[in-house]
Coordinates of C-alpha atoms and ligand atoms in Angstrom, one line a residue:
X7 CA 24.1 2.9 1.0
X8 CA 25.2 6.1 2.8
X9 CA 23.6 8.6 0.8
X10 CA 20.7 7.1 -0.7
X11 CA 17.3 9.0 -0.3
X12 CA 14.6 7.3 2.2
X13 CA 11.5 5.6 0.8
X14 CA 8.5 4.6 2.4
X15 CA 5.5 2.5 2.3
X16 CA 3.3 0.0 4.1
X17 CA 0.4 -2.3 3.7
X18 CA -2.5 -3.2 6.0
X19 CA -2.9 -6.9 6.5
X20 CA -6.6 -7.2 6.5
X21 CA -8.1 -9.1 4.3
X22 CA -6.4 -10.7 1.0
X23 CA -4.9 -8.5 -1.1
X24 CA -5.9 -8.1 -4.6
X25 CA -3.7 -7.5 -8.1
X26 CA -4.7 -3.6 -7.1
X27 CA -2.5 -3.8 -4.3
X28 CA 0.1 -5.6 -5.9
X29 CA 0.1 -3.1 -9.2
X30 CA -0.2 -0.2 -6.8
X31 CA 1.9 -0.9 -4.4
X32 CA 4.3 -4.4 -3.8
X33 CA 5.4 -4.6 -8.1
X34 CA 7.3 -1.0 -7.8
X35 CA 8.7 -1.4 -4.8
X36 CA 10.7 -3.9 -6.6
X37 CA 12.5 -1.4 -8.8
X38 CA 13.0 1.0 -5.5
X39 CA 14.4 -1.0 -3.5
X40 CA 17.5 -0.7 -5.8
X41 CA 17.6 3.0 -5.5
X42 CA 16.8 4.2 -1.8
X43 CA 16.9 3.1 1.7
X44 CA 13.4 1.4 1.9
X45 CA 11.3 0.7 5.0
X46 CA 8.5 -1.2 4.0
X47 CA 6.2 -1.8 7.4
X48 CA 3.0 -4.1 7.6
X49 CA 0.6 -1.6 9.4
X50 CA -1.1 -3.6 11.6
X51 CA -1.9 -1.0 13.8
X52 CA -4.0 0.9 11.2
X53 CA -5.5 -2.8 10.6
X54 CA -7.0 -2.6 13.8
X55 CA -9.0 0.8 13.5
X56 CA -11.4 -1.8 12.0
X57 CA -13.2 -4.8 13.8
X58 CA -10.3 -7.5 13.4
X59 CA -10.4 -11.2 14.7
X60 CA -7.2 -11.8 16.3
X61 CA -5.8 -14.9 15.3
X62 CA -6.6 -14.0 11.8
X63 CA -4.6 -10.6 12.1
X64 CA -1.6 -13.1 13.5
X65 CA -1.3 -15.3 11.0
X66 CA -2.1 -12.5 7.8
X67 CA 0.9 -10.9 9.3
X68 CA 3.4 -13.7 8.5
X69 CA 1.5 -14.6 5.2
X70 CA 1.8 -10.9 4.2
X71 CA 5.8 -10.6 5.6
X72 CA 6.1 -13.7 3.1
X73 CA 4.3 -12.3 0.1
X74 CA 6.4 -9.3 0.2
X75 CA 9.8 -11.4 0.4
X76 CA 8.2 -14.0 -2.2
X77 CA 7.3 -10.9 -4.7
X78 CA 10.8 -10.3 -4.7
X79 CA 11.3 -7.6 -2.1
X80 CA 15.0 -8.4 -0.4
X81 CA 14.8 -8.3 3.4
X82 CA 18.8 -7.8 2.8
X83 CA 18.1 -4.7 0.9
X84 CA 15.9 -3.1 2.6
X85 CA 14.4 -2.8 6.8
X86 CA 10.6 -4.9 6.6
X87 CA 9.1 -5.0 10.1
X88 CA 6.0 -4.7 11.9
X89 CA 4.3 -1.3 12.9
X90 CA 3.8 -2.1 16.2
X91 CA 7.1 -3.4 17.0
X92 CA 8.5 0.0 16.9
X93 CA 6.5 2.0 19.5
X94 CA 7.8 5.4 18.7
X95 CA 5.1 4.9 15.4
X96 CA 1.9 5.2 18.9
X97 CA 4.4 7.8 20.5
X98 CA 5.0 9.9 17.8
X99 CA 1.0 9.9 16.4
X100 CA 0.5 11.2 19.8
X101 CA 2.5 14.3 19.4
X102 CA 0.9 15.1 15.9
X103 CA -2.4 14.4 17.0
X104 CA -1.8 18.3 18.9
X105 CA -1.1 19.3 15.3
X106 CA -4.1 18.3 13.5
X107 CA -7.9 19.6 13.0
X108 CA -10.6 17.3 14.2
X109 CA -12.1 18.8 10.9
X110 CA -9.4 17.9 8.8
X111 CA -10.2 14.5 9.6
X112 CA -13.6 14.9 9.2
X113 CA -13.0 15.4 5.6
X114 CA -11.2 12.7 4.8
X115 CA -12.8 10.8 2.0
X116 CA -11.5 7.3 3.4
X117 CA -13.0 8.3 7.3
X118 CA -16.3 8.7 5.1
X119 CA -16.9 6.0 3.3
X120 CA -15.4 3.5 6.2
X121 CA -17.8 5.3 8.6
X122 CA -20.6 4.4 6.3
X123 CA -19.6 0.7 5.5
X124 CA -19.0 0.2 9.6
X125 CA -21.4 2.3 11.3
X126 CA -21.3 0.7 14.1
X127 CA -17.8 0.9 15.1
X128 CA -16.9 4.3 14.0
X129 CA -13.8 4.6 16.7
X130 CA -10.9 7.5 17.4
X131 CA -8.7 5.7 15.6
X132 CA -10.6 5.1 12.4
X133 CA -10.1 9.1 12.8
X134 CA -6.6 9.5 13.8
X135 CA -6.0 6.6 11.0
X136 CA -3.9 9.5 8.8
X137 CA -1.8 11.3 11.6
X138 CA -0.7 7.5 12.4
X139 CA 0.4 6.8 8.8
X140 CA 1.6 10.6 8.8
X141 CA 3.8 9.5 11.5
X142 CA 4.7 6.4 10.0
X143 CA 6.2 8.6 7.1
X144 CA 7.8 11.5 9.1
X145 CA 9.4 8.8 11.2
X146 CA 12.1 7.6 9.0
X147 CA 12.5 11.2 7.2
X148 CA 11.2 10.0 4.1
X149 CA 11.3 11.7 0.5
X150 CA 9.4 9.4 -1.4
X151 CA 6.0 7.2 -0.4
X152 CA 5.0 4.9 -3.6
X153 CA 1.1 4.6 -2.9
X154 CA -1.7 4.2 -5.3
X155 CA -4.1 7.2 -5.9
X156 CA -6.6 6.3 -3.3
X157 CA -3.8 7.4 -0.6
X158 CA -3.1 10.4 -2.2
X159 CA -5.0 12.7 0.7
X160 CA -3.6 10.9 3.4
X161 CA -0.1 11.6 1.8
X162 CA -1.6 15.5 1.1
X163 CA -2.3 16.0 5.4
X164 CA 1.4 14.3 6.0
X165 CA 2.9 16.4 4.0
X166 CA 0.7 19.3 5.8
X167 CA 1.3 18.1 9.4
X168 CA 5.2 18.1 8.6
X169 CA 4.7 21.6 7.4
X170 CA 2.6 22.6 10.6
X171 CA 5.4 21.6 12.9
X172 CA 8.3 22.5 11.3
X173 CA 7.0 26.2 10.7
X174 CA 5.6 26.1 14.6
X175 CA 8.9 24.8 15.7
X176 CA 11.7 25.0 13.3
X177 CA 12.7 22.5 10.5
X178 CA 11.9 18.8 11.7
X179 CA 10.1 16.6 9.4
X180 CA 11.5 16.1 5.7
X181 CA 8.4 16.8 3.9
X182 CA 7.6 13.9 1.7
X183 CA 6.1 13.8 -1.8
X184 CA 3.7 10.8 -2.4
X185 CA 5.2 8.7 -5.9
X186 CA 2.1 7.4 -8.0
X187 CA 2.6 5.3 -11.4
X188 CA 1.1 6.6 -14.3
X189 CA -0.5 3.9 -15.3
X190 CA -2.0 1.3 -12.3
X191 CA -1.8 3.9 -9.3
X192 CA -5.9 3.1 -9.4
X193 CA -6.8 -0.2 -10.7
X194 CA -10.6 -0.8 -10.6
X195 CA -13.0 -3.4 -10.1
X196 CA -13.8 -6.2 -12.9
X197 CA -17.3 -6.1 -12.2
X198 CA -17.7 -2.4 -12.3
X199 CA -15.0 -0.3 -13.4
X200 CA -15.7 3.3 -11.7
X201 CA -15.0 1.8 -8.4
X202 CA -11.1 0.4 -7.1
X203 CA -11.0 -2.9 -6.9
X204 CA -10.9 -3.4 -3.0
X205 CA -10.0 -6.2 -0.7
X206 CA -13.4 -5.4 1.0
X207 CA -15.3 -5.3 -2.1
X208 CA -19.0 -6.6 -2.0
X209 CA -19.0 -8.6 -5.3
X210 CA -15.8 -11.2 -5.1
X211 CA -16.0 -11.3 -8.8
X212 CA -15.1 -8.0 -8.9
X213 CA -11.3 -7.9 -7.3
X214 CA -8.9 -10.6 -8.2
X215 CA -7.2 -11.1 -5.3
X216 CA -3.5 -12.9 -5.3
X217 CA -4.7 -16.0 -3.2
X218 CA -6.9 -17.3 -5.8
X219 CA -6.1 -20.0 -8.2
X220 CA -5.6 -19.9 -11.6
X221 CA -8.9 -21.3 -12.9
X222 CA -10.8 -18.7 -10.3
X223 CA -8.4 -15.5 -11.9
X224 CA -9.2 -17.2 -15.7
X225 CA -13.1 -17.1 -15.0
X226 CA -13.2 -13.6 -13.3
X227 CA -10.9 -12.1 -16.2
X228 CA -13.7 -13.9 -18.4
X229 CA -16.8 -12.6 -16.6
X230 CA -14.6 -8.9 -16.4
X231 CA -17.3 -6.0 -17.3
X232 CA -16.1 -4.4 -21.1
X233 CA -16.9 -1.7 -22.9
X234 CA -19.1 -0.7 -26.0
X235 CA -17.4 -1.1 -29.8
X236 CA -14.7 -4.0 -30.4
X237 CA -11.7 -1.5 -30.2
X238 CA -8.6 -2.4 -27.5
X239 CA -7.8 0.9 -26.7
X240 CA -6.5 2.7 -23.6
X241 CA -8.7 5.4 -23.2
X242 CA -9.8 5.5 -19.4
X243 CA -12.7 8.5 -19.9
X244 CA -14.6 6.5 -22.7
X245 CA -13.5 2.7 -22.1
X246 CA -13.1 2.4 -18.5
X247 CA -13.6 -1.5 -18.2
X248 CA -10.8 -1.8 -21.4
X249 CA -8.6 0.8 -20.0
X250 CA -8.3 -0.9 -16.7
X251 CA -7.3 -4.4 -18.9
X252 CA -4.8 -3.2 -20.4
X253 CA -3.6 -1.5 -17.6
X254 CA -3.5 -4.9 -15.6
X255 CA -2.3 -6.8 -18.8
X256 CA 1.3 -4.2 -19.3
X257 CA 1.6 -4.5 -15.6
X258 CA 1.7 -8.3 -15.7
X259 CA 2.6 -8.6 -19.1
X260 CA 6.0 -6.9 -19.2
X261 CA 4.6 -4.5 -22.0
X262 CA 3.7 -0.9 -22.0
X263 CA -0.2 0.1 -22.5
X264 CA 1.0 1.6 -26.1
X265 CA 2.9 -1.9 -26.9
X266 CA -0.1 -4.0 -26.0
X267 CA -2.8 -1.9 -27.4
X268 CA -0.7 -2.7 -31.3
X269 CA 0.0 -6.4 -30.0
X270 CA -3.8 -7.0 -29.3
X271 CA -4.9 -4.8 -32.6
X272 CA -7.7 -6.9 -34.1
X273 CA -8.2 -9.0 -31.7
X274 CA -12.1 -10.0 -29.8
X275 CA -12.7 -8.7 -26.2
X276 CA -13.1 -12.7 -25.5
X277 CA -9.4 -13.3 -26.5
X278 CA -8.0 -10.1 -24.9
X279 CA -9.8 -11.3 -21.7
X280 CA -8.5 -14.8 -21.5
X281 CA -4.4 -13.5 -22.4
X282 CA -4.9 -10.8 -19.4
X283 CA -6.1 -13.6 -17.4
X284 CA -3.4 -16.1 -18.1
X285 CA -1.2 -12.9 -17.7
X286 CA -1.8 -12.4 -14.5
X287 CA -2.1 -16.3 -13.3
X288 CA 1.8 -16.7 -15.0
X289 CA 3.0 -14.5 -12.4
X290 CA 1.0 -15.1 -9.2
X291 CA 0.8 -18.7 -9.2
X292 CA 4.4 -19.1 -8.7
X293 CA 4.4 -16.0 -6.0
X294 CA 1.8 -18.4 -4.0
X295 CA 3.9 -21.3 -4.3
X296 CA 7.3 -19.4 -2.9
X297 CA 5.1 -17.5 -0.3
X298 CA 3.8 -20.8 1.1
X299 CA 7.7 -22.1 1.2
X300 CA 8.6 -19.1 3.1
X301 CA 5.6 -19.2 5.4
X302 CA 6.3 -23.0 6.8
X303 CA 10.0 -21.2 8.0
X304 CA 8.4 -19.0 11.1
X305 CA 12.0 -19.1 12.4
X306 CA 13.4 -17.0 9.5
X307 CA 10.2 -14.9 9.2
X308 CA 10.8 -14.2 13.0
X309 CA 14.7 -13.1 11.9
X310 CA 13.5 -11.0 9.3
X311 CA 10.9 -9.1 11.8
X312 CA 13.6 -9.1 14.7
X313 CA 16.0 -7.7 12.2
X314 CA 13.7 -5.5 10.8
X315 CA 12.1 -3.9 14.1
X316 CA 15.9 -3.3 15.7
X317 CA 16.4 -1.3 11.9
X318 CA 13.6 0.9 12.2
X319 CA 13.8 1.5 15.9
X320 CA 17.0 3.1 15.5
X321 CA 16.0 5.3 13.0
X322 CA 12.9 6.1 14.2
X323 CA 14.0 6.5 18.6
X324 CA 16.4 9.8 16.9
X325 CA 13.4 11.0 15.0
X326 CA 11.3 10.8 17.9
X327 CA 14.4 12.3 20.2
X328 CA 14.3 15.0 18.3
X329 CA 10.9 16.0 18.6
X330 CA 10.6 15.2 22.2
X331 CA 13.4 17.7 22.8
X332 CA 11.7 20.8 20.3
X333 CA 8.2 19.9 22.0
X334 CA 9.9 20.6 25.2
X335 CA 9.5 17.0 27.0
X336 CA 12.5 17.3 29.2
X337 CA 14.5 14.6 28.9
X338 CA 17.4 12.5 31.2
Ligands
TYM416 P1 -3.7 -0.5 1.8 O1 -3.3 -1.7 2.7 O2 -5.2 -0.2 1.7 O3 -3.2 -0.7 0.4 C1 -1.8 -0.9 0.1 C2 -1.3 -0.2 -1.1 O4 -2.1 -0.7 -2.3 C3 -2.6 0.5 -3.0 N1 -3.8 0.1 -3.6 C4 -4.1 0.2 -4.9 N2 -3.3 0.6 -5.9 C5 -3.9 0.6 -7.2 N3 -5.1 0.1 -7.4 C6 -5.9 -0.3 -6.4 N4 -7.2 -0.7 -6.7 C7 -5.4 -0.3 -5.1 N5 -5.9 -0.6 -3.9 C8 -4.9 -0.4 -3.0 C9 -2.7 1.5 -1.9 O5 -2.7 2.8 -2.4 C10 -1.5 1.3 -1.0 O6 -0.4 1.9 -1.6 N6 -2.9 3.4 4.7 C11 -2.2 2.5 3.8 C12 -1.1 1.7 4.5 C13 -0.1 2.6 5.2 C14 0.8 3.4 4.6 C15 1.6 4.1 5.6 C16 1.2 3.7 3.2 C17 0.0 2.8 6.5 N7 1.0 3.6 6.8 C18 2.6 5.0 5.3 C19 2.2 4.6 3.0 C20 2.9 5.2 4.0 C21 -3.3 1.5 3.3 O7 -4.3 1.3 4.0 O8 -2.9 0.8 2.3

């Protein structure tokens, strides 16, 4: 345990998450949690940057603590807790915030496009949304953040802020590197495969999302968008709606892309559909079934967040000492 290497991540628990999340993010933090020290937070606090209804955000909290224990990850193995039961996360953000470039943010894709789908609430923390997660990161002196490509220029400005301070004010921050898969770091949307499939998205039928039943995941794999030609090939430029299949299928299926590209050689668009379907049903139905087991315990969820908040503290109060004391805060 001593000299392992830190790992990072978190998920936002808005919404429901889809298979995109799960390919992205929850399924390789499986293997990792083997090799590092992992933190693995539930970011609630970025949750909030949009419009939330309370009692929602309460209770997709526990459901979302539950689905990362029923996946698999090992609250043994590794520190899970809640963002905003470690305060240093507000404290720290603070501190960066005097470190970052309102036009930085201005340019970050995600501040874009969420400013255009919520116009009317386009607040400073929709803004300051990557100096929080940067501080998430530079809290627990990560090396490695597993994220899916659409967190890639968030990781780029941590990475950047880290930088900033530690040339302003001598070496601080471990400057993390962001870990994406080569295959399922961007899984897109059934119905129209040049966008990521979204927990937000507009058209349901698009995203798969791991609290629907099996029949619902069958009949959105059938309805899934394909490509021109009869050929089952992973070729992302020219068969985008394919290419994302059978990236879903060897993520679910246990096979690589190359494996199942020869296993479904000959085989209709209709059949290849269906097996990715039942594919991904195999696995998730029996997640829902052990996260709703897990769920009914709220006194051993509550253990696992207690646990998991004291954990991070810890290692996040010397992080934050530290910085405190280069900053010049004087302390008692
Ligand atoms: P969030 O909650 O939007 O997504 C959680 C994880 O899922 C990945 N992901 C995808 N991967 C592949 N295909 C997709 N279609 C897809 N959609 C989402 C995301 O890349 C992410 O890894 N800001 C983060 C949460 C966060 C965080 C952090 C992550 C807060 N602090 C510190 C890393 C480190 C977010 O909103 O993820």
């Amino acid at each position: 345990m001593e000299n392992r290497k830190i790992l990072y991540s978190a998920i936002q628990p808005t919404n429901n998450l889809t298979i995109g999340n799960y390919i992205g993010a929850i399924k390789n933090w499986l293997d990792l949690q083997e090799q590092y020290d992992c933190y693995f937070a539930i970011a609630n606090m970025h949750a909030i940057t949009v419009r939330q209804n309370p009692a929602e955000l309460r209770q997709r909290t526990l459901a979302l603590l539950a689905l990362y224990i029923a996946c698999g990850i090992d609250p043994e193995k590794c520190v899970l807790y809640l963002q905003s039961h470690v305060s240093a996360h507000a404290e720290l953000c603070w501190v960066l915030n005097t470190f970052t470039y309102v036009g930085e943010m201005e340019r970050m894709t995600q501040f874009k496009d969420k400013s255009l789908r919520h116009a009317d609430n386009i607040n400073m923390g929709l803004m300051d949304y990557p100096v929080l997660m940067a501080a998430d990161i530079l809290l627990y002196g990560a090396e490695y953040v597993p994220v899916g490509e659409d967190q890639r220029q968030h990781l780029e400005i941590a990475r950047d802020i880290a930088q900033r301070f530690n040339n302003a004010l001598s070496p601080t921050f471990t400057v993390p590197e962001g870990l994406y898969m080569k295959v399922g770091a961007k899984i897109n949307d059934l119905q129209d495969p040049s966008k990521k499939m979204s927990k937000s998205a507009e058209n349901p039928n698009g995203s798969v999302f791991l609290t629907d039943d099996k029949d619902t995941i069958i009949r959105k794999f059938k309805r899934a968008v394909t490509d021109s030609g009869s050929e089952i090939r992973y070729d992302p430029q020219n068969k985008p709606g394919i290419s994302n299949l059978l990236a879903i299928y060897s993520a679910f299926g246990g096979k690589t892309v190359e494996e199942a590209e020869r296993y479904f050689a000959g085989t209709g668009y209709g059949d290849f559909k269906l097996a990715v379907g039942e594919a991904v049903a195999d696995r998730i139905c029996p997640v829902q079934a052990e996260q709703a087991r897990i769920l009914a315990d709220r006194e051993y969820l509550d253990g696992v967040l207690k646990s998991g908040a004291e954990r991070a503290a810890r290692k996040a109060g010397k992080t934050l000492s530290k910085v405190y004391k280069k900053i010049g805060f004087y302390q008692i």
